[in-house]
Every structure is written in C-alpha cells, then in structure tokens.
PDB file of C-alpha atoms in Angstrom:
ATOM      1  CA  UNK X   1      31.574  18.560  -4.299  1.00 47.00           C
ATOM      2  CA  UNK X   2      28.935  18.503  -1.736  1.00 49.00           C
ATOM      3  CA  UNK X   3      24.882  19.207  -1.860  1.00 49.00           C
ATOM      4  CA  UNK X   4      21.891  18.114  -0.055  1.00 48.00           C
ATOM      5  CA  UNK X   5      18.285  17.741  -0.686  1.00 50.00           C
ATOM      6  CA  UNK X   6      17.091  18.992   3.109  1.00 58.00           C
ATOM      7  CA  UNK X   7      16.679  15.293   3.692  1.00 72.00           C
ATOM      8  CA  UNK X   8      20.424  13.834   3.016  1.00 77.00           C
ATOM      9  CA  UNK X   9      23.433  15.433   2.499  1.00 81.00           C
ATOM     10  CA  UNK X  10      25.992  13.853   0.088  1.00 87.00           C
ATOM     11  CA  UNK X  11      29.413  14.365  -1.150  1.00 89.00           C
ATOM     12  CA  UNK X  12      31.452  13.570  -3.938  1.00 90.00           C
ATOM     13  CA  UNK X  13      35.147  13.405  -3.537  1.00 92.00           C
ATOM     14  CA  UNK X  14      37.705  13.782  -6.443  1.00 90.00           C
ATOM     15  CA  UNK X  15      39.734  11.212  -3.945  1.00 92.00           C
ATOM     16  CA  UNK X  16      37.071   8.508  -3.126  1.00 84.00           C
ATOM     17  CA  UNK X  17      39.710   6.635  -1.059  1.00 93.00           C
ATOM     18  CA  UNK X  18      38.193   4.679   2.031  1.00 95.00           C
ATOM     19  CA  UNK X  19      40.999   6.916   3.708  1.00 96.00           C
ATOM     20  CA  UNK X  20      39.342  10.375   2.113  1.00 95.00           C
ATOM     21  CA  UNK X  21      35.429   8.909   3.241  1.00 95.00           C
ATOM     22  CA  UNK X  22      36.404   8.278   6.701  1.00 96.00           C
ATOM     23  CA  UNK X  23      38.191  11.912   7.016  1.00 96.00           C
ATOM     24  CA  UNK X  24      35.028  13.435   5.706  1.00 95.00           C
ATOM     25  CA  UNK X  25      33.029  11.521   7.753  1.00 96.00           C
ATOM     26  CA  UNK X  26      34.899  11.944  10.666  1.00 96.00           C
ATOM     27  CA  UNK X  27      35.366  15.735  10.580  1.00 95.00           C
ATOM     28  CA  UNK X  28      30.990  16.141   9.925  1.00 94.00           C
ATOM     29  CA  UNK X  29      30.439  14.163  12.736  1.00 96.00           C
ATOM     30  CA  UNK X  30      32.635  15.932  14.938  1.00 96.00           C
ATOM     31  CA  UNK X  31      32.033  19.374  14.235  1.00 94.00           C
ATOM     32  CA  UNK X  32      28.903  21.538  15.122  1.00 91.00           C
ATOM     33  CA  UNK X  33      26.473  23.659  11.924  1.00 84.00           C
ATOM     34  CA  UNK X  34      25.522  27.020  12.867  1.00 82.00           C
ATOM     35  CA  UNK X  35      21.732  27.632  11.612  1.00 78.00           C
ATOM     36  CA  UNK X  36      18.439  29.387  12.574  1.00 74.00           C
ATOM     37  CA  UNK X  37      15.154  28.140  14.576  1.00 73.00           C
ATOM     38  CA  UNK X  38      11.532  28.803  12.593  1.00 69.00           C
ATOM     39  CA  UNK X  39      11.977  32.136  14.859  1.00 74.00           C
ATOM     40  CA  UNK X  40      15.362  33.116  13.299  1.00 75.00           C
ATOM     41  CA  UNK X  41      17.319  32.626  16.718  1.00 80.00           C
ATOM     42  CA  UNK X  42      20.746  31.770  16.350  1.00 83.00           C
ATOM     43  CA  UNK X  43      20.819  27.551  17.050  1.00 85.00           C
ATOM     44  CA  UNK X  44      24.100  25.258  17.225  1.00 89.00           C
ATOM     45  CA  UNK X  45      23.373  22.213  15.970  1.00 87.00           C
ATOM     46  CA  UNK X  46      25.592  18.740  16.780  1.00 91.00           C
ATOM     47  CA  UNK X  47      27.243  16.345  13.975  1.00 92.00           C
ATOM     48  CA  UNK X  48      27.008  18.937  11.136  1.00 88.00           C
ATOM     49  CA  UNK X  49      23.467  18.846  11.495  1.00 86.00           C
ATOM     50  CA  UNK X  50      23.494  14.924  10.739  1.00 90.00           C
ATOM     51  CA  UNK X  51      21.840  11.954  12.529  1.00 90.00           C
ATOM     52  CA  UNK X  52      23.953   9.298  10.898  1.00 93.00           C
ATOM     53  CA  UNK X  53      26.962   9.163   8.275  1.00 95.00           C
ATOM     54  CA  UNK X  54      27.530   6.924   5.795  1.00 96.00           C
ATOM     55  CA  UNK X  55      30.972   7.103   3.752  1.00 96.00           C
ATOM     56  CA  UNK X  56      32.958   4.538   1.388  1.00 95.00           C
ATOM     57  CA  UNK X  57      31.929   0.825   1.652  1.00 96.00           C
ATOM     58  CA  UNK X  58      29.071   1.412   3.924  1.00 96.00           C
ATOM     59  CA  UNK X  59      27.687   3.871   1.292  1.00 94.00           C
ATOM     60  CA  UNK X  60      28.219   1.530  -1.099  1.00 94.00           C
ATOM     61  CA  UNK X  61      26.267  -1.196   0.979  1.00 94.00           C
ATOM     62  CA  UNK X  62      23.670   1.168   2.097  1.00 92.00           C
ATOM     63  CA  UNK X  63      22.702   1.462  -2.048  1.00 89.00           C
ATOM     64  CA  UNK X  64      23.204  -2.241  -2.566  1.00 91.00           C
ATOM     65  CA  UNK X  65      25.896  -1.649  -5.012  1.00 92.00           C
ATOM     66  CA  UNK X  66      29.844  -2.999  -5.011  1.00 93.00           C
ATOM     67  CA  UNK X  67      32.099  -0.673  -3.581  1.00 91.00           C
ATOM     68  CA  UNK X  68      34.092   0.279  -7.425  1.00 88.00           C
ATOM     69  CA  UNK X  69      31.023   0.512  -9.073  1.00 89.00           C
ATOM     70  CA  UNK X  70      30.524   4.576  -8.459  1.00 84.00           C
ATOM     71  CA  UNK X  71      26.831   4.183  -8.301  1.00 87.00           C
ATOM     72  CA  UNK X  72      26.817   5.879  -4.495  1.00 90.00           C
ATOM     73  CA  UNK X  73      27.784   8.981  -3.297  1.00 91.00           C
ATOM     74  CA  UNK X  74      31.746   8.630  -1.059  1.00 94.00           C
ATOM     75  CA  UNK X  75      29.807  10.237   1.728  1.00 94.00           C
ATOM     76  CA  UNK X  76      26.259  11.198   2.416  1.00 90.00           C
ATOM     77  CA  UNK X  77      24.671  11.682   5.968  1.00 90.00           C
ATOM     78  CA  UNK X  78      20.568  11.828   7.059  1.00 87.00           C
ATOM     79  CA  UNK X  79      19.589  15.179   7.959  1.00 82.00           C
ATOM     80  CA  UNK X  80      18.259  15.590  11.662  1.00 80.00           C
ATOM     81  CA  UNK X  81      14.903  16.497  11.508  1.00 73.00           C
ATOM     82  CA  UNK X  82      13.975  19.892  11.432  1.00 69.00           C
ATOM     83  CA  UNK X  83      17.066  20.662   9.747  1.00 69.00           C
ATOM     84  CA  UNK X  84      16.953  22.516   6.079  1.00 63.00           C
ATOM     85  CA  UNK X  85      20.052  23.832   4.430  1.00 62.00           C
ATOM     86  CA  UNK X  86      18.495  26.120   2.028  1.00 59.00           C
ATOM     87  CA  UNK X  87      17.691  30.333   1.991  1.00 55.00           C
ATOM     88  CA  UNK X  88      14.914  32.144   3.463  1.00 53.00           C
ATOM     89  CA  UNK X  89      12.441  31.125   0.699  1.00 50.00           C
ATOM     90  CA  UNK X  90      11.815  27.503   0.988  1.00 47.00           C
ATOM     91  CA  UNK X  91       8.093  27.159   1.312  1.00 42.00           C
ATOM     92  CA  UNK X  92       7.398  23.311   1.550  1.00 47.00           C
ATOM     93  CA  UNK X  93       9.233  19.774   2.339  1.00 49.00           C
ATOM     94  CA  UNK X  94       8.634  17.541  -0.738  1.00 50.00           C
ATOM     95  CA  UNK X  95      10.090  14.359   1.690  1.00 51.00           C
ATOM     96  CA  UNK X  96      12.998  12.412   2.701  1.00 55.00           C
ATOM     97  CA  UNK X  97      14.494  10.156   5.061  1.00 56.00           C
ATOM     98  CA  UNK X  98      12.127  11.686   8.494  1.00 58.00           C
ATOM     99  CA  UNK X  99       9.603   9.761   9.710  1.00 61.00           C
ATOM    100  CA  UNK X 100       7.607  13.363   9.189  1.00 59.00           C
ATOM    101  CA  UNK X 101       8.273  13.767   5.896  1.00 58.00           C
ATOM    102  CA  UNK X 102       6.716  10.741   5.305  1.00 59.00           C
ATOM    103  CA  UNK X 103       3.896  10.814   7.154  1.00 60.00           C
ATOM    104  CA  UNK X 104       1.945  13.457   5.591  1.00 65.00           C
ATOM    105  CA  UNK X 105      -1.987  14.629   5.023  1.00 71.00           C
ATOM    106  CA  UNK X 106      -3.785  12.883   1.854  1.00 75.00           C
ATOM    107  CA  UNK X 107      -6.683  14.154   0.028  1.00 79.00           C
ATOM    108  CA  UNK X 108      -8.478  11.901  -2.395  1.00 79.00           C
ATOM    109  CA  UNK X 109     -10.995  12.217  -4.593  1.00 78.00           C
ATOM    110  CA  UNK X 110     -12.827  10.673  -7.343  1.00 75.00           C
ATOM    111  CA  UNK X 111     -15.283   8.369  -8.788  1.00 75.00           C
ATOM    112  CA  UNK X 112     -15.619   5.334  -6.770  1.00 74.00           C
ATOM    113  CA  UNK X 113     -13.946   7.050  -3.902  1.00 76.00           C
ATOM    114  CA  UNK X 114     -15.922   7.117  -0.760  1.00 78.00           C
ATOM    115  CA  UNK X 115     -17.170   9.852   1.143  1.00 80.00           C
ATOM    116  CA  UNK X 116     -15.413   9.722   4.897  1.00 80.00           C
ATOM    117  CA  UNK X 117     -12.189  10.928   7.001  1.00 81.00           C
ATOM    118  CA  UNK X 118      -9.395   8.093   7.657  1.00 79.00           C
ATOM    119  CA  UNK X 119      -6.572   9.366  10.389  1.00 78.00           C
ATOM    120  CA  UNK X 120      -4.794   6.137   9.528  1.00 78.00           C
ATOM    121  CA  UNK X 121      -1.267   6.812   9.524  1.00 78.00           C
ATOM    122  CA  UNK X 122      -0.120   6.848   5.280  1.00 80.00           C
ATOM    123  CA  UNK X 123       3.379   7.910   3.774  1.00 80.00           C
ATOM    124  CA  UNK X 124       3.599   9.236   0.000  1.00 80.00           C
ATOM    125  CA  UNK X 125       5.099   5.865  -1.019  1.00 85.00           C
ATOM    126  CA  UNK X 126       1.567   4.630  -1.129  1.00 88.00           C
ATOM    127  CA  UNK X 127       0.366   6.955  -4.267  1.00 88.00           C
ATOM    128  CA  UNK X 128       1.794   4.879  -6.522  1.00 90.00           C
ATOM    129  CA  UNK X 129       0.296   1.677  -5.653  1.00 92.00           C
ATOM    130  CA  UNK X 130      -3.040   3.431  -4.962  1.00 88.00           C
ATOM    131  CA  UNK X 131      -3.314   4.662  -8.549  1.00 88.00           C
ATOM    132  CA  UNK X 132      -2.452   1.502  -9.955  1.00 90.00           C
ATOM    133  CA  UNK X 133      -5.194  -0.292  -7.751  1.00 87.00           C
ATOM    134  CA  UNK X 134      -7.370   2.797  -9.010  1.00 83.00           C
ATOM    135  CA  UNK X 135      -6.706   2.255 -12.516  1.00 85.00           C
ATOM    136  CA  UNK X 136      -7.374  -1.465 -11.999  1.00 86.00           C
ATOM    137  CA  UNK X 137      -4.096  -2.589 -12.481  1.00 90.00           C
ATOM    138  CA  UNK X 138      -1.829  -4.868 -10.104  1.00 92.00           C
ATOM    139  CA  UNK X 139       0.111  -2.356  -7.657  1.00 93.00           C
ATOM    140  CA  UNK X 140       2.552  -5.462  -7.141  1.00 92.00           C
ATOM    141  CA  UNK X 141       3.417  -5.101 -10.409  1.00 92.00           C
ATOM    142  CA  UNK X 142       6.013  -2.370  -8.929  1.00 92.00           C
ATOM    143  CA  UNK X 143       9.473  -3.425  -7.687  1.00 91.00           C
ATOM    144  CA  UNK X 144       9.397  -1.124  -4.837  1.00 89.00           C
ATOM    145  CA  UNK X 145       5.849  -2.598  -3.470  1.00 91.00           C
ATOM    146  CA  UNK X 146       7.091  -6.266  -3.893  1.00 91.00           C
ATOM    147  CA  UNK X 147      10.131  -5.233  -1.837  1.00 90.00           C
ATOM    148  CA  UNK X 148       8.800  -3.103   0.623  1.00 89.00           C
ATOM    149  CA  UNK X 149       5.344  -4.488   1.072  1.00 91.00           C
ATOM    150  CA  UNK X 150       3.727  -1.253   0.633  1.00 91.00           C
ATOM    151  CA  UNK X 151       0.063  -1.092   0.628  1.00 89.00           C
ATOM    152  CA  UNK X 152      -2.288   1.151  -0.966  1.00 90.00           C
ATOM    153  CA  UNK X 153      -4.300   3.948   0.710  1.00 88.00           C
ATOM    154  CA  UNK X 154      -6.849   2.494   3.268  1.00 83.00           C
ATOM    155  CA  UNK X 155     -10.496   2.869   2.342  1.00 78.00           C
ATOM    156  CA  UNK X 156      -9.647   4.449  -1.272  1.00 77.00           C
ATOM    157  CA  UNK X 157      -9.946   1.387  -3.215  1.00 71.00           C
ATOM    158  CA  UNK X 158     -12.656  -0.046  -1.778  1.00 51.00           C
ATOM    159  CA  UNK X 159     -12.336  -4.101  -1.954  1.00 41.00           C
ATOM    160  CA  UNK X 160      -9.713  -3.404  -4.375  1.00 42.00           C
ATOM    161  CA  UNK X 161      -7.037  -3.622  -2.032  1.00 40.00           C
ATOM    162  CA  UNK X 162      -2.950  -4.589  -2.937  1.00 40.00           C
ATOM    163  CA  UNK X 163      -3.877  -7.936  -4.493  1.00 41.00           C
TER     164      UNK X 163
END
C-alpha cells in the first residue's frame, strides 16, 4: 500500500523485511515519475519524484522508534519541491517537509496586537506557541517547543515573548 500527502510519500509493505525496504527503495530512487509543469507540459522528473528515501531501520530511526515496533512507515521518501501527486483540482498546500511550505504569509489580528508589517521570516509551527503566549499561558508548556526551540510570532505578543 502506498500514499502520499504532496509532502512525503510512504509505503506500507505486507513484507516489511529490511530485504523488501531496500528493493522499494532502490527501485524509487532509480526510476524517473512522469508529471505536468503549472503549464501542463509534459515534465520527467528524477528519483520518483523524491529528494531522499528512507526505508526499514532508517525509517524507524528517522521516527525515533525501534525497528519491530511498527510505529513507521517500511518506506517513505520527501517529495521534491514543486512536486504534487494529486488531480487537477488541488487548490492549496496545507505544508510539509519544503522549506516553502513552511515559510508562509501570516495575518494576525486582535486585541493587544499591534498595528505594523513584519517580513521576518515565520513557519506555521509558530501558531501554536503564539496562541498560548496570547492566551497568557506558557508556550513551553508544549513538547514540540521544548524540543525544537520554536518561538512565537515576532512582534505579536508584545513583551510576552516564549518565556
């Protein structure tokens, strides 16, 4: 069984042998995805369409999980950018593993919030700790802040910064 979200690909193999990963990773990497530019112009695209491939143990590492748990998927690969398997309709990217799907236009609003324009660089894993700091509570509070660091929006909190 295979799928993707537009930003990783993944696959789930009735034979999750180390053997079976490094076929399936082997034969994406090595083979070429037929696709479409924004202009609908026929485009070959390298590796399946991946950057990078991840199958069996390093999967498994990658998530932070043992290798027998099942917690990972036997293969999944990152997406090169500009790449989206879907139909004609998709309308918007909701994010992923790009650097420009995380990187994306903010507008916020509200009591407290001042007036001005910040081009400071943010990425949507800064909403969460922004609302927490908005709501007066402790945006460390989340796992994923203490771990990653993340900050909260520049300028929205006012002295009420990630502390």
């Amino acid at each position: 069984m295979a799928g993707t979200d537009d930003d990783l690909w993944q696959s789930y193999l009735s034979d999750n042998s180390q053997t079976a990963d490094d076929f399936v990773k082997a034969y994406l990497w090595s083979h070429t995805a037929q696709g479409l530019d924004v202009n609908g112009k026929p485009v070959t695209l390298q590796h399946s369409g991946l950057n990078q491939i991840w199958a069996g143990k390093d999967a498994a590492n990658f998530f932070g999980v043992a290798v027998n748990s099942g917690h990972y998927p036997d293969v999944f690969g990152e997406v090169q950018e500009g790449v989206v398997y879907s139909g004609p309709t998709k309308l918007a990217e909701h994010g992923g593993l790009n650097t420009g799907d995380r990187h994306v236009l903010m507008v916020v609003d509200g009591p407290g919030v001042p007036s001005k324009v910040d081009s400071a660089p943010v990425e949507t894993t800064q909403v969460a700790p922004t609302i927490l700091a908005a709501l007066g509570l402790n945006p460390s509070s989340l796992t994923a802040v203490q771990k990653e660091g993340t900050q909260v929006l520049p300028g929205v909190i006012g002295s009420r910064r990630d502390n």
